[in-house]
Coordinates of C-alpha atoms in Angstrom, one line a residue:
M1 CA 79.7 115.2 171.0
Y2 CA 79.5 112.5 168.3
A3 CA 79.3 108.7 169.0
Y4 CA 82.1 107.2 166.8
T5 CA 82.6 103.5 166.3
A6 CA 85.4 102.0 168.4
P7 CA 88.1 102.0 165.7
F8 CA 87.6 105.7 165.0
Q9 CA 87.4 107.1 168.5
N10 CA 91.1 107.8 168.5
P11 CA 92.3 107.0 165.0
A12 CA 95.9 107.4 163.8
G13 CA 96.6 108.6 160.3
S14 CA 99.4 107.5 158.0
P15 CA 102.8 108.6 159.4
I16 CA 104.1 108.8 155.8
R17 CA 101.2 111.0 154.6
E18 CA 101.9 113.4 157.5
L19 CA 105.2 114.2 155.9
F20 CA 103.6 115.4 152.6
K21 CA 103.1 118.9 153.9
Y22 CA 106.8 119.4 153.5
L23 CA 106.9 118.4 149.9
S24 CA 105.8 121.9 148.7
E25 CA 108.7 123.6 150.4
P26 CA 111.1 125.0 147.8
G27 CA 114.2 122.9 147.2
M28 CA 113.0 119.9 149.3
I29 CA 114.4 116.5 148.3
S30 CA 112.2 113.6 149.3
F31 CA 113.3 110.1 150.0
A32 CA 110.1 109.7 151.9
G33 CA 107.0 108.7 149.8
G34 CA 107.0 105.5 147.8
Y35 CA 106.3 107.4 144.6
P36 CA 107.3 106.0 141.2
A37 CA 109.4 108.4 139.0
S38 CA 106.9 110.6 137.2
D39 CA 109.4 111.2 134.4
L40 CA 109.3 107.5 133.6
F41 CA 105.5 107.4 133.0
D42 CA 104.9 106.1 129.6
M43 CA 102.9 109.1 128.4
Q44 CA 102.9 108.1 124.7
G45 CA 101.8 104.5 125.4
L46 CA 99.1 105.6 127.9
G47 CA 97.9 108.3 125.5
A48 CA 97.6 105.8 122.7
A49 CA 95.8 103.3 125.0
Q50 CA 93.4 106.0 126.1
A51 CA 92.5 106.9 122.5
R52 CA 91.9 103.3 121.7
A53 CA 89.8 102.8 124.9
F54 CA 87.6 105.7 124.0
E55 CA 86.8 104.1 120.6
D56 CA 84.1 102.4 122.8
P57 CA 82.9 105.4 124.9
I58 CA 80.0 103.7 126.4
L59 CA 82.3 101.0 127.9
C60 CA 84.4 103.8 129.4
L61 CA 81.5 106.0 130.7
Q62 CA 78.9 103.6 131.9
Y63 CA 78.9 101.5 135.1
G64 CA 80.8 98.2 134.8
P65 CA 80.7 94.8 136.5
T66 CA 81.9 94.9 140.1
D67 CA 84.5 92.2 139.6
G68 CA 86.1 94.2 136.6
L69 CA 85.8 94.6 132.9
P70 CA 86.1 91.2 131.1
G71 CA 88.7 92.7 128.7
L72 CA 90.9 93.9 131.5
K73 CA 90.6 90.6 133.5
A74 CA 91.6 88.7 130.4
Q75 CA 94.8 90.8 130.1
L76 CA 95.5 90.5 133.8
V77 CA 95.1 86.7 133.7
A78 CA 97.6 86.6 130.8
L79 CA 99.9 88.9 132.8
M80 CA 99.7 86.5 135.8
A81 CA 100.5 83.6 133.5
R82 CA 103.6 85.4 132.2
R83 CA 104.6 85.8 135.8
G84 CA 104.3 82.0 136.3
A85 CA 101.0 82.0 138.2
S86 CA 97.9 80.5 136.5
C87 CA 94.4 81.7 137.5
R88 CA 90.9 81.9 136.1
P89 CA 88.9 85.1 135.6
E90 CA 86.3 84.1 138.3
Q91 CA 89.2 83.9 140.8
M92 CA 90.1 87.6 140.1
L93 CA 88.7 90.8 141.3
V94 CA 89.8 94.2 139.9
T95 CA 90.2 96.7 142.7
T96 CA 90.8 100.5 143.1
G97 CA 94.4 99.9 143.9
S98 CA 95.7 96.8 145.7
Q99 CA 95.0 98.6 149.0
Q100 CA 91.3 98.2 148.4
G101 CA 91.9 94.5 147.9
L102 CA 93.3 94.2 151.5
D103 CA 90.4 96.3 152.9
L104 CA 87.8 94.0 151.2
L105 CA 89.6 90.9 152.4
L106 CA 89.7 92.1 156.0
R107 CA 86.0 92.9 155.9
V108 CA 85.3 89.4 154.7
L109 CA 87.6 87.4 157.0
V110 CA 88.8 89.3 160.1
E111 CA 86.7 89.9 163.2
P112 CA 87.7 91.9 166.2
G113 CA 90.3 90.0 168.2
D114 CA 91.3 87.6 165.4
V115 CA 95.0 87.0 165.3
V116 CA 96.7 88.3 162.1
L117 CA 100.5 87.8 161.5
T118 CA 102.6 90.4 159.8
E119 CA 106.3 90.6 159.0
Q120 CA 108.1 93.2 161.2
P121 CA 108.8 95.8 160.0
A122 CA 105.7 96.1 157.7
Y123 CA 103.9 98.5 155.4
P124 CA 102.2 101.1 157.7
A125 CA 98.9 101.2 155.7
T126 CA 98.5 97.5 156.4
L127 CA 99.0 98.0 160.1
Q128 CA 96.6 100.9 160.0
A129 CA 94.0 98.7 158.2
L130 CA 94.4 95.9 160.7
R131 CA 94.0 98.2 163.7
L132 CA 90.8 99.6 162.3
Q133 CA 89.6 96.1 161.8
Q134 CA 90.5 95.5 165.5
A135 CA 92.6 92.5 164.7
R136 CA 95.2 91.3 167.2
V137 CA 98.5 91.9 165.3
V138 CA 101.4 89.4 166.0
T139 CA 104.7 90.1 164.4
V140 CA 107.3 87.9 162.8
P141 CA 110.9 89.3 162.3
V142 CA 112.6 89.6 158.9
D143 CA 116.2 89.5 157.9
G144 CA 118.1 89.9 154.6
D145 CA 116.2 86.9 153.1
G146 CA 112.8 88.2 154.2
L147 CA 110.3 86.7 156.7
D148 CA 112.0 84.4 159.2
T149 CA 110.0 81.2 158.6
G150 CA 112.0 79.4 161.3
R151 CA 110.9 81.9 163.9
L152 CA 107.4 81.7 162.5
A153 CA 107.4 77.9 162.8
D154 CA 108.5 78.1 166.4
L155 CA 105.8 80.6 167.2
L156 CA 103.1 78.4 165.7
A157 CA 104.4 75.2 167.3
S158 CA 104.6 76.9 170.7
G159 CA 100.9 77.6 170.9
A160 CA 101.7 81.0 172.3
V161 CA 99.0 82.6 170.0
A162 CA 95.7 81.3 168.8
R163 CA 95.5 80.0 165.3
P164 CA 96.0 83.0 163.0
K165 CA 93.4 83.9 160.4
L166 CA 96.0 85.1 158.0
L167 CA 99.6 86.2 157.5
Y168 CA 100.4 89.4 155.5
T169 CA 103.7 89.6 153.6
V170 CA 105.4 91.6 150.8
P171 CA 107.8 88.9 149.8
T172 CA 109.5 90.6 146.8
F173 CA 111.4 93.8 147.4
A174 CA 109.4 94.4 150.6
N175 CA 108.2 97.7 151.8
P176 CA 110.0 98.9 153.8
T177 CA 113.1 96.6 153.9
G178 CA 113.6 96.0 150.2
A179 CA 114.3 92.3 151.1
T180 CA 113.1 89.4 149.0
L181 CA 111.9 86.2 150.6
A182 CA 114.1 83.3 149.6
R183 CA 112.5 80.5 147.5
E184 CA 112.9 77.8 150.2
R185 CA 111.3 80.1 152.7
R186 CA 108.4 80.6 150.4
L187 CA 107.9 76.9 150.2
E188 CA 108.2 76.5 153.9
L189 CA 105.6 79.3 154.4
L190 CA 103.2 77.4 152.1
R191 CA 103.8 74.2 154.1
L192 CA 103.1 76.0 157.4
A193 CA 99.9 77.5 156.0
V194 CA 98.6 74.1 155.0
R195 CA 99.6 72.6 158.4
Y196 CA 98.2 75.4 160.6
R197 CA 95.4 76.4 158.2
F198 CA 96.0 80.1 157.9
L199 CA 95.7 82.3 154.8
I200 CA 98.9 83.7 153.2
V201 CA 98.2 87.2 151.9
E202 CA 100.9 87.9 149.3
D203 CA 101.1 91.6 148.3
D204 CA 103.2 92.0 145.1
P205 CA 103.3 95.5 143.8
Y206 CA 107.1 95.6 143.2
G207 CA 107.9 92.2 141.7
D208 CA 108.4 93.4 138.2
L209 CA 110.9 96.1 139.4
R210 CA 113.9 93.8 139.5
F211 CA 117.2 95.3 138.3
A212 CA 119.7 92.8 139.6
G213 CA 119.8 89.1 140.6
E214 CA 117.6 86.2 139.5
P215 CA 113.8 86.2 139.7
I216 CA 112.1 84.1 142.3
P217 CA 108.5 82.8 141.6
S218 CA 105.7 84.4 143.6
I219 CA 104.2 82.5 146.5
L220 CA 101.1 82.0 144.4
A221 CA 103.2 80.5 141.5
L222 CA 105.0 78.1 144.0
A223 CA 101.7 77.0 145.5
D224 CA 101.5 74.3 142.8
D225 CA 104.6 72.7 144.3
V226 CA 103.0 72.2 147.8
D227 CA 99.9 70.0 148.0
G228 CA 96.8 71.8 149.2
S229 CA 98.5 75.2 149.5
R230 CA 96.7 76.9 146.6
D231 CA 93.6 77.1 148.9
W232 CA 95.5 79.1 151.4
V233 CA 96.9 81.9 149.2
V234 CA 95.4 85.3 148.3
H235 CA 97.6 87.4 145.9
F236 CA 97.4 91.2 145.4
S237 CA 99.1 93.1 142.7
S238 CA 98.8 96.5 141.1
L239 CA 99.8 98.7 138.1
S240 CA 100.5 101.6 140.4
K241 CA 104.3 101.1 140.6
V242 CA 104.9 99.8 137.1
V243 CA 102.5 102.0 135.0
A244 CA 101.0 104.9 137.0
P245 CA 99.3 105.3 140.4
G246 CA 96.7 107.6 138.9
L247 CA 95.1 104.7 137.1
R248 CA 94.2 103.1 140.5
I249 CA 94.2 99.6 139.0
G250 CA 94.9 96.7 141.4
W251 CA 93.7 93.1 141.4
T252 CA 93.1 90.3 143.8
V253 CA 93.5 86.6 143.0
A254 CA 91.8 84.4 145.6
P255 CA 90.0 81.0 146.1
L256 CA 86.6 81.2 144.6
E257 CA 84.6 81.5 147.8
I258 CA 86.8 84.3 149.1
A259 CA 86.7 86.1 145.7
R260 CA 82.9 85.9 145.6
R261 CA 82.6 87.4 149.0
C262 CA 85.0 90.2 148.2
V263 CA 82.9 91.1 145.2
I264 CA 79.9 91.5 147.4
A265 CA 81.9 93.6 149.8
K266 CA 83.0 95.8 146.9
Q267 CA 79.4 96.4 145.8
T268 CA 78.8 98.4 149.0
V269 CA 82.1 100.4 148.6
D270 CA 82.3 101.8 145.0
L271 CA 80.1 99.5 142.8
C272 CA 83.0 99.1 140.4
T273 CA 86.5 100.3 139.8
T274 CA 86.4 103.2 137.3
P275 CA 85.6 101.7 133.9
W276 CA 87.6 104.4 132.0
S277 CA 90.8 103.5 133.9
Q278 CA 90.1 99.8 133.4
A279 CA 89.6 100.2 129.7
V280 CA 92.8 102.2 129.4
A281 CA 94.8 99.6 131.3
A282 CA 93.3 96.8 129.2
R283 CA 94.4 98.5 126.0
Y284 CA 97.9 99.3 127.4
L285 CA 98.4 95.7 128.4
E286 CA 96.9 94.3 125.2
D287 CA 99.4 96.0 122.9
G288 CA 102.4 94.9 124.9
S289 CA 103.3 98.4 126.2
L290 CA 104.1 97.3 129.7
E291 CA 106.7 94.7 128.5
R292 CA 108.3 97.2 126.2
H293 CA 108.4 99.9 128.9
L294 CA 109.5 97.9 132.0
P295 CA 113.2 97.6 131.0
R296 CA 113.4 101.4 130.9
I297 CA 112.0 101.7 134.4
T298 CA 114.1 98.9 135.9
A299 CA 117.3 100.2 134.4
A300 CA 116.6 103.7 135.8
Y301 CA 115.8 102.4 139.2
G302 CA 119.0 100.3 139.2
R303 CA 121.0 103.4 138.5
K304 CA 119.2 105.3 141.2
N305 CA 119.6 102.5 143.7
G306 CA 123.3 102.4 143.0
A307 CA 123.7 106.1 143.3
L308 CA 121.9 106.3 146.7
C309 CA 123.9 103.4 148.2
R310 CA 127.2 104.8 147.0
A311 CA 126.4 108.2 148.3
L312 CA 125.3 106.9 151.7
R313 CA 128.5 104.9 152.1
A314 CA 130.6 107.8 151.0
G315 CA 128.9 110.4 153.2
L316 CA 128.0 108.4 156.3
G317 CA 130.5 105.5 156.3
D318 CA 130.2 103.3 159.4
A319 CA 127.5 105.5 160.8
I320 CA 124.9 103.8 158.6
A321 CA 124.2 100.1 157.8
F322 CA 121.9 98.8 155.1
H323 CA 121.1 96.0 152.7
Q324 CA 121.3 96.9 149.1
P325 CA 118.2 95.6 147.3
E326 CA 118.0 93.9 143.9
G327 CA 114.8 95.7 143.0
G328 CA 111.8 97.7 144.1
M329 CA 112.0 101.3 145.4
F330 CA 113.4 101.2 149.0
V331 CA 116.6 101.1 151.0
W332 CA 116.1 100.2 154.7
A333 CA 118.9 101.5 156.9
R334 CA 120.0 101.7 160.6
M335 CA 122.1 104.3 162.2
P336 CA 123.1 102.9 165.6
G337 CA 122.9 105.4 168.4
V338 CA 120.7 107.8 166.4
D339 CA 117.0 108.6 167.0
A340 CA 115.7 108.7 163.4
A341 CA 112.9 111.0 164.4
Q342 CA 115.3 113.6 165.7
L343 CA 117.5 113.1 162.6
L344 CA 114.4 113.8 160.5
A345 CA 113.8 117.1 162.2
C346 CA 117.4 118.1 161.4
A347 CA 117.1 116.7 157.9
I348 CA 114.0 118.8 157.1
E349 CA 115.9 121.9 158.1
R350 CA 118.5 120.8 155.5
K351 CA 115.7 120.3 152.9
V352 CA 115.8 116.5 152.7
M353 CA 113.2 114.0 154.0
F354 CA 113.0 110.3 154.8
V355 CA 110.6 108.1 156.9
P356 CA 111.7 107.2 160.4
G357 CA 111.6 103.5 160.9
K358 CA 109.2 103.4 163.8
A359 CA 106.3 104.0 161.5
F360 CA 106.8 100.4 160.2
F361 CA 106.6 98.6 163.5
A362 CA 103.5 97.2 165.2
D363 CA 105.4 96.8 168.4
Q364 CA 108.9 97.3 169.8
P365 CA 109.9 100.0 167.3
D366 CA 113.6 100.4 166.3
A367 CA 114.3 104.1 166.8
A368 CA 117.5 103.9 164.8
A369 CA 115.9 102.6 161.6
L370 CA 114.9 104.7 158.5
R371 CA 113.4 104.1 155.1
L372 CA 114.7 105.9 152.0
S373 CA 113.0 105.7 148.6
F374 CA 115.2 106.2 145.6
A375 CA 112.5 105.9 142.9
A376 CA 111.3 109.5 142.5
P377 CA 114.3 111.8 142.7
G378 CA 116.8 112.1 139.9
I379 CA 120.4 111.0 140.4
D380 CA 121.7 114.5 141.0
A381 CA 119.0 115.0 143.6
I382 CA 119.8 111.7 145.2
E383 CA 123.5 112.6 145.5
E384 CA 122.6 116.0 146.9
G385 CA 120.0 114.5 149.3
A386 CA 122.6 112.1 150.7
R387 CA 125.0 115.0 151.3
R388 CA 122.2 116.9 153.1
L389 CA 121.5 113.8 155.2
Q390 CA 125.1 113.7 156.2
Q391 CA 124.9 117.3 157.2
A392 CA 121.8 116.6 159.2
Y393 CA 123.6 113.8 161.0
Q394 CA 126.5 116.1 161.8
M395 CA 124.0 118.8 163.0
L396 CA 122.4 116.2 165.3
A397 CA 125.8 115.2 166.6
D398 CA 126.7 118.8 167.4
Q399 CA 123.5 119.2 169.4
A400 CA 124.3 116.2 171.6

């Protein structure tokens, strides 16, 4: 009846969002969505920041510049400097969540048929965005140290694919695997980008959520160590995971020519990210609230991560294998011989949810993989959820 554009003739929605209909069921324990813990929101700090922001009501209520309020950009530039990555305000664009940053970048750079590299497994919303842009997605495997740059180097040297436009990666506490790209691999990735002239798109929403191990500089921060590589890095970050998703504050740091074009693309989307939220975020960062509150978040997530991993080992033993992350929000697991989609159906009956791993694969999905998020539930719920998962596993075994 209607003439849709090619990407929307048969579109697929988010497989994770499809699970949200079960959240309202009484007693449901969810390891599914990547939600931060709502009881860890800094209500007092955000309330004070909002009151201070509204001291200038016109700033909050009027349209703002497309690239972001200058006061917020100044705070984000300072935040990036504390993270070891220098940038100038004109290289930065404030976005409505970091997902908008990716959407704008794809609009600016990727045409139908362009080769885009992603790690495998990868964040489903990124795969969805690439498909809607009609990119040709080529995957690179990951292991416990993140993206396998050796395999990437072999792929690029072989000439098996056309020169990629860009490579998308979540190098620190990746979604879904929780893995962190080793420092030497980050440097090798920068060298490959310079040699083969492709853009590294570094998505870093979780980097501040480290609760164990030693920090590794971002790819953007390390670009100063590899000649010419700064021109080949675009960096996304967000306050969603460390402050609150409801602010919808993300940002992009990019080479000037890319940043300028992303600003023009944003003008046609929403004119500007909500100035009220930007003003609140600026005040929150200005008074040091994020630095004061982060230790509470990371300590809590460390305890939750430990509780989940212990409970999985105790309840499922050799039936499950996983890498315990040093930060972030996710545990990536495999249950050999188990179809995770079938296990999910049994798990929902037992009032517990997770995300089957095939949602994170652009090709050759691993049916035995699953992602569990430990961030939102409390420790008692985590332990009970793991017990219910063990019961669901037994239920599935009994049906075999």
